[in-house]
Amino acid sequence: MKLDDMTQRCGEWLRGSGPEADIVMSSRIRLARNLADFPFIRRCTPVDRQAIVKAVDKRVLKDAARKDAGLDKILLIDVNKLERVDRQFLVERQLISRELSESEGAAAVAINESETFGLMINEEDHLRLQVMHSGFDLTGAWERISRIDDFLEAKLTYAFDDRLGFLTACPTNVGTGMRVSVMLHLPALVLTRQLEKVFRALQKISLAVRGLYGEGSQASGHFYQISNQITLGRSEEELIEQVSDVVPMIIEYERKAREFLIKESQKDLHDRVSRAYALLCGAQTISSEETMDLLSSVRMGVNLGLIHDLEIPVINKLFIHTQPAHLQKIRGGSLDRADRNIERAMYLRQNLRPDGNGSSKN
Amino acid sequence: MKLDDMTQRCGEWLRGSGPEADIVMSSRIRLARNLADFPFIRRCTPVDRQAIVKAVDKRVLKDAARKDAGLDKILLIDVNKLERVDRQFLVERQLISRELSESEGAAAVAINESETFGLMINEEDHLRLQVMHSGFDLTGAWERISRIDDFLEAKLTYAFDDRLGFLTACPTNVGTGMRVSVMLHLPALVLTRQLEKVFRALQKISLAVRGLYGEGSQASGHFYQISNQITLGRSEEELIEQVSDVVPMIIEYERKAREFLIKESQKDLHDRVSRAYALLCGAQTISSEETMDLLSSVRMGVNLGLIHDLEIPVINKLFIHTQPAHLQKIRGGSLDRADRNIERAMYLRQNLRPDGNGSSKN
């Protein structure tokens, strides 16, 4: 398994199945862990950083027993050796954070073949484990990551305090070190202008709302990531329960908004969806932002039965494959913004209407 | 030949052939004539108006010799007996003026099968003859209308003054009673913002610029009608020459603007054209104004070789067939604005992609 093999594939979490997959794109749990034998990252020497990567590789990734913990076919990627476009590629696939992609000391990420598991080494903490499942499946993700975490804990010595729990570089992660998040596709709540109301309610119960690419990112394509902000003073199960309890309510709001749109303005909705699809198939040059917005309308259209000749996994894939680094990897060369917009339009035409000759040349 | 037979057809002037047909949609000459035996229209009694229609019908349209003058297969339509939608239908086809469509006394229009010839009876003047040819063909139109005018003059007594020429209800038409006009499609001059400059030059030489539907109409679909304003003190040949001399210059400007766009921003132009085509094929509801604008881009795209699977006559037809009255005639029922917009979108899909099942239901 090599990085370049991933180009044409998709993470398993994009397969568009799993419970409530029409609205819940993915469920993700990440755990922040640190090794007791090393200072926190900001105080690490270059030698320390290298030693951490080595320790994890030798004690965890090369251990034969890892397969029993569900760590099959693992690829360890040395982030330092990656070109800029490859780092960005991993960010777009949600396998590493923007922070790790910009790191200068020794840093790595271990991922499995289906991309459901990721282990960042030397990000803000020594270890950041994540498990990402398609659809609304926090229970499955939790079972999986627990098993992996137990395996790692048996091989490494975690920095742990009996009173506080897991120790982390930033106090906001102390305790469980856990972030539970679900990525929701909420186009109807956007169209009916009800999103603000929902978000205010979420903030009151200390849940955070972010865009597709985590902290500080804009919500594009009408994707919203809901996650816990509190990590301390509650058990992992309680934190998962809090998110698990609120997500069905948001799903219900989104479904009601879709029903309302279908009932009150079916023609306008159908028109919006159909025009979005037409533009994606017809554009000769298109920005990433416009692509996300149009794909969002099309995704809703497929889920509402307004478009029949498209599958959700194709659309999910396009959200990621039309990102700048993916386009360049697929095309196999460096492209400036204008050329990317042209390449993106071509890629969309080829993937949305693979058998159609299109209406115009190129 | 009946009015309803015209619904699915097109005027011959829309066939998109003739000289410079990529830019010159049609060439039109109209002559205003009055009968010496009757007062001008505004002073006519209802009985006078009826007598005028009768006189023309009997002495001209029923005369066997009319065929030699090129007046074959003539349909005389009593405008008073038409429903509102049928009057509007004739306006959209450029066969009667808005003024005649709103008239209350006896009024009629005689048209030939190819719709190249029209004779309005009891509009502002007793008679308004028009000949409309496809492309840039004022010479052909003039030869044709001269012959018909000679034939009419032989059968009727025109109000004519030796010093002034033909007498008309409005002084702006006295003399030749002639309006020479060409309908130009100038999308590239619009896009490159050069139109104002051209129009100012035309005004200086007393040429008028109007939209697709004559006096006071907005230029939609980037169609502009250039015509003479002066009718007195010059011969018919001189008036035709003035328009004939200026049109090639405008054509040249438009061509240069198209070349500039192709050279300087081919991708943007292709994108605009391709998106317009996609929207026309994908919309589920669309206004008349948006349709005209998008069709205009598509028409230019076909002429510039950016779209390959469409013929100009199809586009020309759609400009007219997507107008409100045409839609209602084609559908065979009265439709409000919202329903027309839905019907228009359906009609466009069916005519632009007749074999495609489309991307979405309906």
XYZ file of C-alpha atoms in Angstrom:
724
model
C 0.000 0.000 0.000
C 1.372 3.358 -1.040
C 0.097 6.914 -0.810
C -0.382 7.174 -4.558
C -2.582 4.069 -4.557
C -5.113 6.090 -2.571
C -5.638 8.650 -5.314
C -8.360 6.855 -7.186
C -9.948 5.367 -4.079
C -12.129 6.725 -1.330
C -12.086 6.429 2.402
C -14.550 3.817 3.584
C -16.365 6.530 5.529
C -17.458 8.023 2.175
C -19.296 4.911 1.076
C -22.595 6.600 2.001
C -24.012 3.711 3.941
C -24.613 3.171 7.638
C -27.531 4.475 9.692
C -29.068 7.804 8.565
C -26.420 8.126 5.864
C -28.585 10.549 3.871
C -27.952 13.168 6.571
C -25.049 11.820 8.638
C -22.006 11.671 6.411
C -19.699 10.166 9.039
C -19.175 9.503 12.744
C -15.743 10.103 14.191
C -14.065 9.604 17.532
C -10.554 10.797 18.273
C -8.438 10.282 21.349
C -5.512 12.483 22.363
C -2.740 10.541 24.087
C 0.760 11.328 25.284
C 3.687 9.149 26.244
C 4.916 9.398 29.824
C 8.537 8.972 28.736
C 8.648 12.190 26.707
C 7.941 15.876 27.352
C 4.896 17.399 25.596
C 5.483 18.162 21.922
C 6.275 21.864 22.339
C 9.150 20.956 24.637
C 10.384 18.026 22.558
C 13.820 18.173 20.956
C 14.128 17.001 17.351
C 15.643 13.820 18.762
C 12.634 13.312 21.066
C 10.255 13.662 18.140
C 12.109 11.083 16.128
C 12.239 8.771 19.129
C 8.446 9.014 19.539
C 7.799 8.025 15.936
C 10.255 5.148 16.262
C 8.794 3.935 19.536
C 5.263 3.834 18.129
C 6.415 2.153 14.938
C 8.414 -0.533 16.713
C 6.234 -1.216 19.727
C 2.815 -0.851 18.089
C 2.837 -0.955 14.316
C 5.415 -3.705 13.960
C 3.899 -5.833 16.721
C 2.350 -8.993 15.302
C -0.518 -8.814 17.799
C -1.756 -5.559 16.265
C -3.978 -7.527 13.871
C -6.002 -8.867 16.771
C -6.678 -5.288 17.821
C -8.023 -4.521 14.327
C -4.865 -2.790 13.070
C -4.543 -4.530 9.745
C -2.559 -3.390 6.714
C -1.155 -0.250 8.224
C 0.710 2.353 6.177
C 3.075 4.595 8.134
C 3.648 7.852 6.299
C 6.559 10.126 7.178
C 4.975 13.545 6.842
C 8.367 15.260 6.569
C 9.152 13.427 3.401
C 5.885 14.410 1.753
C 5.606 17.160 -0.797
C 3.219 19.985 -0.092
C 0.537 18.568 -2.373
C 0.647 15.175 -0.628
C 0.261 16.756 2.797
C -2.711 18.722 1.514
C -4.050 15.491 -0.024
C -4.096 13.837 3.415
C -5.804 16.892 4.936
C -8.509 16.750 2.257
C -9.083 13.070 3.087
C -9.439 14.020 6.768
C -6.512 11.757 7.663
C -4.283 14.452 9.103
C -4.961 17.882 10.539
C -3.857 21.111 8.943
C -1.562 21.501 11.955
C 0.251 18.223 11.283
C 0.503 19.047 7.587
C 2.406 22.210 8.488
C 4.665 20.649 11.118
C 8.415 20.884 10.659
C 9.859 18.336 13.075
C 9.514 14.552 12.756
C 5.860 13.718 12.298
C 3.976 10.790 10.876
C 0.566 9.317 10.334
C -0.424 5.654 10.322
C -3.562 4.730 8.425
C -5.284 1.509 7.545
C -6.322 0.526 4.044
C -9.981 1.479 4.391
C -8.944 4.810 5.973
C -11.305 4.208 8.892
C -8.402 4.371 11.307
C -5.738 7.027 11.615
C -2.977 7.660 14.108
C -1.206 11.004 13.947
C 2.158 11.042 15.658
C 3.579 14.352 16.940
C 0.631 16.590 16.267
C -0.390 18.773 19.239
C -0.159 15.605 21.344
C 2.197 12.688 20.866
C -0.661 10.564 19.612
C -3.993 11.395 18.059
C -6.010 8.276 17.268
C -9.132 8.523 15.143
C -11.766 6.111 13.925
C -14.202 7.292 11.294
C -17.269 5.313 10.228
C -19.809 5.988 7.503
C -23.260 7.144 8.667
C -24.425 7.569 12.257
C -22.369 4.940 14.062
C -20.696 6.348 17.162
C -21.152 3.053 19.001
C -19.255 1.148 16.328
C -16.549 3.807 16.230
C -16.238 3.754 20.013
C -15.928 -0.053 20.206
C -13.258 0.052 17.546
C -11.155 2.862 18.964
C -11.411 1.449 22.500
C -9.894 -1.787 21.344
C -7.075 0.002 19.548
C -6.499 2.319 22.501
C -6.258 -0.679 24.855
C -3.721 -2.292 22.556
C -1.611 0.885 22.412
C -1.807 1.321 26.167
C -0.473 -2.205 26.628
C 2.524 -1.402 24.448
C 3.240 2.196 25.483
C 3.149 4.095 28.755
C 0.521 6.823 28.530
C 0.828 10.046 30.501
C -2.060 9.505 32.922
C -3.086 11.126 36.174
C -5.396 9.301 38.552
C -7.351 12.426 39.370
C -7.356 14.175 35.987
C -7.225 11.237 33.573
C -5.238 11.417 30.332
C -2.839 14.352 30.262
C -2.758 16.448 27.113
C -0.779 19.391 25.733
C -3.838 21.645 25.761
C -6.010 21.683 28.913
C -9.171 21.561 26.812
C -8.414 17.917 26.016
C -7.438 16.723 29.514
C -9.488 13.899 31.026
C -10.837 11.624 28.367
C -8.806 13.264 25.579
C -11.816 12.447 23.490
C -13.610 14.294 20.758
C -16.830 12.754 19.485
C -18.091 14.247 16.252
C -20.598 13.649 13.514
C -20.548 15.273 10.097
C -24.063 16.307 9.122
C -25.368 17.366 5.720
C -28.007 20.005 6.442
C -28.998 21.724 3.171
C -32.705 22.007 3.997
C -32.045 23.709 7.339
C -29.849 26.175 5.444
C -32.531 26.795 2.785
C -35.275 27.298 5.374
C -32.997 29.492 7.489
C -33.396 27.408 10.627
C -29.756 26.565 11.152
C -28.946 29.456 13.486
C -31.683 28.369 15.850
C -30.361 24.806 15.973
C -26.798 25.983 16.525
C -27.747 28.302 19.378
C -29.409 25.344 21.098
C -26.282 23.224 20.598
C -24.011 25.896 22.054
C -26.152 26.029 25.186
C -25.355 22.365 25.861
C -21.646 22.935 25.140
C -21.519 21.272 21.740
C -19.358 22.871 19.041
C -20.260 23.376 15.380
C -17.554 23.459 12.724
C -17.223 23.168 8.936
C -16.039 20.239 6.857
C -12.363 20.751 7.661
C -12.433 21.134 11.446
C -11.483 24.032 13.637
C -11.867 27.441 12.074
C -13.047 26.073 8.740
C -16.024 27.483 6.870
C -19.003 25.235 6.457
C -18.932 24.480 2.757
C -21.278 22.175 0.920
C -23.710 22.599 3.849
C -21.697 20.132 5.947
C -21.580 20.754 9.674
C -19.523 18.922 12.237
C -21.092 18.669 15.692
C -18.761 17.724 18.536
C -18.299 17.818 22.295
C -16.296 20.646 23.851
C -15.981 19.147 27.326
C -13.517 16.279 27.865
C -13.046 16.379 31.612
C -15.259 15.201 34.483
C -17.389 12.890 32.392
C -16.914 9.359 31.213
C -16.350 8.514 27.568
C -19.778 6.891 27.486
C -21.417 10.053 28.809
C -19.710 12.194 26.174
C -20.783 9.837 23.386
C -24.303 9.757 24.802
C -24.564 13.534 24.755
C -23.778 13.704 21.037
C -25.770 10.546 20.301
C -28.818 12.037 21.963
C -28.753 15.338 20.130
C -27.998 14.075 16.607
C -31.373 12.331 16.094
C -33.083 15.627 16.926
C -31.058 17.511 14.316
C -31.727 14.722 11.808
C -35.421 15.086 12.583
C -35.275 18.896 12.049
C -33.490 18.410 8.727
C -36.027 15.804 7.609
C -38.922 18.089 8.554
C -37.313 20.953 6.638
C -36.932 18.692 3.586
C -40.561 17.596 3.861
C -41.602 21.230 4.143
C -39.642 22.160 1.023
C -41.065 19.219 -0.914
C -44.580 20.133 0.140
C -44.466 23.922 -0.078
C -42.119 24.540 -2.955
C -41.497 21.275 -4.728
C -41.015 22.917 -8.099
C -38.503 25.437 -6.785
C -36.626 22.700 -4.969
C -36.632 20.458 -8.020
C -35.495 23.425 -10.101
C -32.628 24.206 -7.719
C -31.494 20.581 -7.650
C -31.826 20.092 -11.377
C -29.991 23.327 -12.220
C -27.194 22.412 -9.830
C -26.793 19.048 -11.544
C -26.892 20.696 -14.974
C -24.220 23.240 -14.027
C -21.923 20.559 -12.613
C -22.239 18.669 -15.898
C -22.005 21.774 -18.074
C -19.406 24.086 -16.529
C -16.076 24.441 -18.298
C -14.423 26.085 -15.316
C -15.590 25.950 -11.708
C -14.245 26.878 -8.275
C -14.057 24.527 -5.335
C -16.606 26.587 -3.389
C -19.214 26.547 -6.167
C -18.629 22.824 -6.664
C -19.304 22.105 -2.987
C -22.501 24.164 -3.019
C -23.822 22.542 -6.181
C -22.867 19.027 -5.047
C -24.722 19.733 -1.834
C -27.941 20.502 -3.749
C -27.448 17.423 -5.914
C -26.822 15.225 -2.863
C -30.094 16.394 -1.333
C -31.814 15.870 -4.698
C -30.714 12.250 -4.880
C -31.813 11.643 -1.300
C -35.221 13.174 -2.035
C -35.732 11.150 -5.197
C -35.489 14.187 -7.480
C -32.446 12.776 -9.308
C -32.420 9.145 -10.321
C -29.254 8.469 -12.259
C -26.684 9.203 -9.564
C -25.481 7.299 -6.512
C -24.627 8.929 -3.181
C -21.126 7.385 -2.982
C -20.266 9.056 -6.304
C -21.282 12.432 -4.911
C -19.500 11.850 -1.606
C -16.365 10.967 -3.525
C -16.632 14.115 -5.665
C -16.725 16.336 -2.570
C -13.209 15.114 -1.758
C -11.810 14.430 -5.219
C -12.546 17.954 -6.461
C -10.415 19.491 -3.710
C -7.204 21.175 -4.956
C -4.616 18.551 -3.943
C -6.768 15.647 -5.113
C -7.197 17.242 -8.515
C -3.456 17.690 -8.843
C -2.755 14.122 -7.714
C -5.328 12.734 -10.139
C -3.977 14.839 -12.962
C -0.417 14.110 -11.896
C 0.962 17.617 -12.020
C 1.043 20.977 -10.333
C -1.808 23.247 -11.402
C -2.495 26.892 -10.616
C -5.932 28.019 -9.527
C -7.248 28.789 -13.025
C -6.075 25.440 -14.390
C -7.497 23.620 -11.380
C -10.890 25.196 -12.077
C -10.777 23.896 -15.641
C -9.533 20.468 -14.516
C -12.229 20.323 -11.841
C -14.962 21.020 -14.400
C -13.579 18.283 -16.655
C -13.353 15.805 -13.786
C -16.948 16.554 -12.798
C -18.213 16.059 -16.347
C -16.360 12.769 -16.680
C -17.640 11.435 -13.380
C -21.204 12.676 -13.504
C -21.906 11.824 -17.130
C -19.263 9.201 -17.914
C -21.037 8.003 -21.072
C -22.250 11.397 -22.328
C -20.296 13.214 -24.978
C -21.359 16.469 -23.405
C -22.902 19.377 -25.124
C -19.797 21.127 -26.220
C -16.220 20.471 -27.160
C -13.426 19.608 -24.654
C -54.384 27.216 -43.728
C -55.578 28.142 -40.260
C -54.091 30.063 -37.357
C -53.720 26.930 -35.249
C -51.697 25.239 -38.009
C -49.016 27.828 -37.368
C -48.420 26.743 -33.791
C -45.864 24.063 -34.472
C -44.281 25.903 -37.399
C -41.939 28.834 -37.720
C -41.878 31.909 -39.861
C -39.532 31.469 -42.793
C -37.517 34.405 -41.504
C -36.423 32.221 -38.577
C -34.775 29.602 -40.752
C -31.397 31.094 -39.912
C -30.099 31.245 -43.438
C -29.417 34.117 -45.800
C -26.373 36.380 -45.795
C -24.664 36.985 -42.424
C -27.368 34.966 -40.673
C -25.125 34.347 -37.639
C -25.523 38.015 -36.741
C -28.428 39.301 -38.825
C -31.548 37.474 -37.705
C -33.859 39.107 -40.246
C -34.319 41.994 -42.687
C -37.675 43.719 -42.758
C -39.288 46.435 -44.826
C -42.696 47.861 -44.034
C -44.745 50.378 -45.970
C -47.513 52.530 -44.484
C -50.353 53.164 -46.940
C -53.778 54.771 -46.745
C -56.803 54.642 -49.006
C -57.890 57.920 -50.554
C -61.578 56.971 -50.230
C -61.552 56.853 -46.415
C -60.606 59.214 -43.589
C -57.547 58.324 -41.515
C -58.153 55.554 -38.963
C -58.707 57.822 -35.982
C -61.570 59.506 -37.802
C -63.056 56.330 -39.230
C -66.513 55.210 -38.143
C -66.955 51.500 -37.333
C -68.634 51.214 -40.724
C -65.610 52.770 -42.453
C -63.281 50.307 -40.743
C -65.345 47.360 -41.884
C -65.530 48.773 -45.404
C -61.737 49.067 -45.546
C -61.228 45.412 -44.583
C -63.850 44.395 -47.117
C -62.368 46.499 -49.897
C -58.900 45.054 -49.406
C -60.210 41.511 -49.168
C -62.322 41.808 -52.299
C -60.107 43.903 -54.529
C -56.700 42.515 -53.505
C -56.844 39.229 -51.655
C -59.575 37.664 -53.740
C -58.109 38.844 -57.025
C -56.784 35.931 -59.052
C -53.864 38.034 -60.335
C -52.480 38.341 -56.796
C -50.452 35.148 -57.352
C -48.416 36.848 -60.041
C -47.526 39.532 -57.520
C -46.240 36.850 -55.142
C -49.322 36.802 -52.923
C -49.824 33.066 -52.699
C -51.827 31.144 -50.110
C -52.989 34.123 -48.120
C -54.781 33.773 -44.790
C -56.947 36.737 -43.757
C -57.378 36.831 -39.997
C -60.127 38.892 -38.382
C -58.334 40.244 -35.328
C -61.628 41.068 -33.592
C -62.610 37.455 -33.534
C -59.352 36.357 -31.970
C -58.993 35.561 -28.329
C -56.408 37.460 -26.333
C -53.896 34.625 -26.491
C -54.153 34.422 -30.304
C -53.558 38.142 -30.685
C -50.529 37.861 -28.461
C -49.428 34.840 -30.497
C -49.365 36.959 -33.669
C -47.440 39.712 -31.883
C -44.832 37.192 -30.744
C -44.458 36.013 -34.349
C -43.910 39.630 -35.433
C -46.963 39.428 -37.710
C -48.986 42.155 -36.021
C -48.054 45.088 -33.848
C -48.998 45.398 -30.206
C -51.177 48.327 -31.309
C -53.222 46.186 -33.712
C -53.508 43.421 -31.104
C -55.210 45.892 -28.780
C -57.480 47.485 -31.371
C -61.216 47.415 -30.819
C -62.750 48.288 -34.167
C -62.684 46.092 -37.294
C -59.070 45.066 -37.917
C -57.408 42.277 -39.806
C -54.119 40.881 -40.911
C -53.336 38.968 -44.094
C -50.319 36.697 -44.033
C -48.816 34.217 -46.437
C -47.936 30.648 -45.532
C -44.219 31.238 -45.017
C -45.026 34.343 -42.939
C -42.596 36.415 -45.001
C -45.425 38.742 -45.981
C -47.924 40.493 -43.744
C -50.577 43.101 -44.380
C -52.137 44.748 -41.325
C -55.464 46.432 -42.043
C -56.649 49.276 -39.788
C -53.591 49.666 -37.629
C -52.366 53.274 -37.319
C -52.727 53.498 -41.096
C -55.264 51.737 -43.290
C -52.567 49.440 -44.581
C -49.235 48.340 -43.199
C -47.414 45.970 -45.547
C -44.342 44.109 -44.374
C -41.882 41.700 -45.922
C -39.458 39.900 -43.646
C -36.550 37.819 -44.949
C -34.046 35.675 -43.088
C -30.508 37.066 -42.806
C -29.218 40.314 -44.299
C -31.371 40.661 -47.401
C -32.870 44.131 -47.684
C -32.560 44.010 -51.475
C -34.652 40.861 -51.701
C -37.179 42.259 -49.254
C -37.405 45.499 -51.209
C -37.933 43.759 -54.573
C -40.640 41.649 -53.029
C -42.556 44.415 -51.243
C -42.299 46.723 -54.284
C -44.025 44.170 -56.430
C -46.771 43.667 -53.874
C -47.141 47.410 -53.360
C -47.473 47.932 -57.120
C -50.158 45.268 -57.240
C -52.079 46.868 -54.359
C -51.742 50.319 -55.911
C -53.269 48.991 -59.101
C -56.290 47.687 -57.216
C -56.774 50.429 -54.612
C -56.481 54.206 -54.639
C -53.685 55.254 -52.280
C -53.742 58.619 -50.504
C -50.838 60.267 -52.308
C -49.630 63.815 -52.624
C -47.358 64.807 -55.499
C -45.207 66.999 -53.316
C -45.190 64.952 -50.027
C -45.585 61.428 -51.327
C -47.646 58.838 -49.466
C -49.877 60.403 -46.813
C -49.915 58.749 -43.390
C -51.763 59.174 -40.101
C -48.594 60.167 -38.296
C -46.324 62.784 -39.918
C -43.219 60.715 -39.060
C -44.218 58.261 -41.783
C -45.157 60.696 -44.557
C -43.243 60.447 -47.829
C -42.103 56.943 -48.494
C -44.095 55.496 -45.570
C -41.195 53.130 -45.323
C -39.373 51.605 -42.392
C -36.293 49.572 -43.212
C -35.027 47.469 -40.342
C -32.633 44.665 -39.547
C -32.678 42.548 -36.427
C -29.132 42.021 -35.168
C -27.868 39.559 -32.585
C -25.050 41.338 -30.760
C -24.064 39.323 -27.674
C -20.316 39.963 -27.987
C -20.775 43.741 -28.180
C -22.875 43.474 -25.009
C -20.250 41.339 -23.224
C -17.402 43.646 -24.204
C -19.468 46.746 -23.282
C -19.105 48.355 -26.682
C -22.769 48.610 -27.547
C -23.336 52.106 -26.201
C -20.607 53.458 -28.447
C -22.143 51.849 -31.520
C -25.615 53.110 -30.646
C -24.448 56.684 -30.154
C -22.926 56.590 -33.628
C -26.188 55.265 -35.090
C -28.251 57.991 -33.442
C -26.019 60.627 -34.979
C -27.017 59.440 -38.445
C -30.714 59.295 -37.477
C -31.026 55.538 -37.176
C -33.172 54.149 -34.369
C -32.336 51.191 -32.118
C -35.094 49.076 -30.596
C -35.532 45.691 -28.928
C -36.945 42.481 -30.341
C -40.547 43.618 -30.170
C -40.377 47.065 -31.742
C -41.099 50.481 -30.352
C -40.538 50.841 -26.606
C -39.545 47.227 -26.149
C -36.555 46.154 -24.099
C -33.734 44.502 -25.950
C -33.957 40.934 -24.731
C -31.794 38.064 -25.858
C -29.265 40.661 -27.065
C -31.357 41.348 -30.171
C -31.332 44.863 -31.516
C -33.428 46.279 -34.310
C -31.774 49.031 -36.340
C -34.083 51.151 -38.509
C -34.439 54.450 -40.322
C -36.233 57.315 -38.603
C -36.550 59.569 -41.647
C -39.168 58.723 -44.283
C -39.504 62.029 -46.105
C -37.283 63.778 -48.627
C -35.354 60.710 -49.662
C -36.084 57.924 -52.089
C -36.784 54.389 -50.947
C -33.454 53.312 -52.439
C -31.609 55.953 -50.439
C -33.246 54.873 -47.196
C -32.396 51.233 -47.842
C -28.877 52.211 -48.754
C -28.371 54.067 -45.496
C -29.256 50.993 -43.436
C -27.476 48.666 -45.856
C -24.280 50.699 -45.536
C -24.203 50.766 -41.753
C -25.133 47.138 -41.039
C -21.880 45.636 -42.396
C -19.949 47.912 -40.056
C -21.931 46.704 -37.024
C -21.492 43.113 -38.184
C -17.770 43.756 -38.390
C -17.692 45.208 -34.841
C -19.611 42.211 -33.497
C -17.263 39.788 -35.273
C -14.224 41.573 -33.909
C -15.696 41.451 -30.412
C -16.305 37.714 -30.812
C -12.751 37.183 -32.016
C -11.477 39.183 -29.066
C -13.485 37.057 -26.631
C -12.304 33.829 -28.232
C -8.712 35.000 -28.122
C -8.610 36.693 -24.742
C -11.001 34.650 -22.660
C -11.884 31.505 -24.544
C -12.345 29.432 -21.412
C -14.672 31.975 -19.809
C -16.653 32.300 -23.011
C -16.893 28.540 -23.404
C -17.916 28.282 -19.755
C -20.639 30.911 -20.194
C -22.007 29.231 -23.295
C -21.803 25.745 -21.856
C -23.469 26.739 -18.577
C -26.247 28.521 -20.467
C -26.915 25.378 -22.483
C -26.815 23.230 -19.340
C -29.299 25.489 -17.540
C -31.710 25.510 -20.479
C -31.620 21.702 -20.468
C -31.749 21.385 -16.694
C -34.139 24.036 -15.365
C -37.494 22.907 -14.050
C -38.948 26.402 -14.071
C -37.660 29.370 -16.052
C -38.817 32.873 -16.927
C -39.050 34.250 -20.434
C -36.307 36.807 -19.725
C -33.824 34.231 -18.453
C -34.655 31.977 -21.396
C -33.898 34.750 -23.896
C -30.578 35.561 -22.229
C -29.473 31.940 -22.075
C -30.604 31.220 -25.634
C -28.607 34.245 -26.724
C -25.412 32.784 -25.226
C -26.166 29.394 -26.758
C -26.808 30.965 -30.168
C -23.436 32.686 -30.064
C -21.858 29.425 -28.872
C -23.174 27.519 -31.854
C -21.995 30.241 -34.228
C -18.526 30.171 -32.661
C -18.245 26.393 -32.828
C -18.375 25.954 -29.048
C -21.542 23.861 -29.242
C -21.827 21.143 -31.859
C -25.077 19.320 -31.360
C -27.514 22.163 -31.991
C -28.750 23.912 -35.125
C -29.384 27.651 -35.356
C -32.971 27.262 -36.664
C -33.843 25.268 -33.515
C -32.565 28.107 -31.333
C -34.281 30.762 -33.446
C -37.523 28.840 -33.108
C -37.128 28.567 -29.336
C -36.805 32.349 -28.992
C -40.351 32.631 -30.323
C -41.910 29.379 -29.110
C -40.993 30.038 -25.474
C -42.938 33.317 -25.462
C -46.071 33.275 -23.242
C -48.772 32.985 -25.924
C -46.853 30.377 -27.909
C -46.442 28.223 -24.824
C -50.147 28.389 -24.136
C -51.036 27.586 -27.752
C -48.615 24.658 -27.821
C -49.918 23.356 -24.521
C -53.489 24.116 -25.573
C -54.644 25.874 -22.434
C -54.498 29.047 -20.401
C -51.543 29.097 -18.009
C -50.616 31.581 -15.294
C -47.072 32.866 -15.014
C -45.831 30.169 -12.628
C -47.267 27.381 -14.778
C -45.861 28.968 -17.924
C -42.406 28.961 -16.340
C -42.715 25.232 -15.648
C -44.117 24.559 -19.115
C -41.350 26.631 -20.699
C -38.675 24.610 -18.912
C -40.292 21.384 -20.081
C -40.577 22.627 -23.661
C -36.912 23.646 -23.655
C -35.798 20.255 -22.332
C -37.864 18.438 -24.934
C -36.561 20.527 -27.803
C -32.920 20.823 -26.807
C -32.413 17.207 -25.759
C -35.244 15.406 -27.537
C -33.683 11.965 -27.031
C -32.320 12.525 -23.553
C -34.323 11.326 -20.575
C -32.920 14.235 -18.638
C -31.217 14.048 -15.332
C -34.265 14.206 -13.162
C -37.879 13.245 -13.135
C -40.660 14.990 -15.170
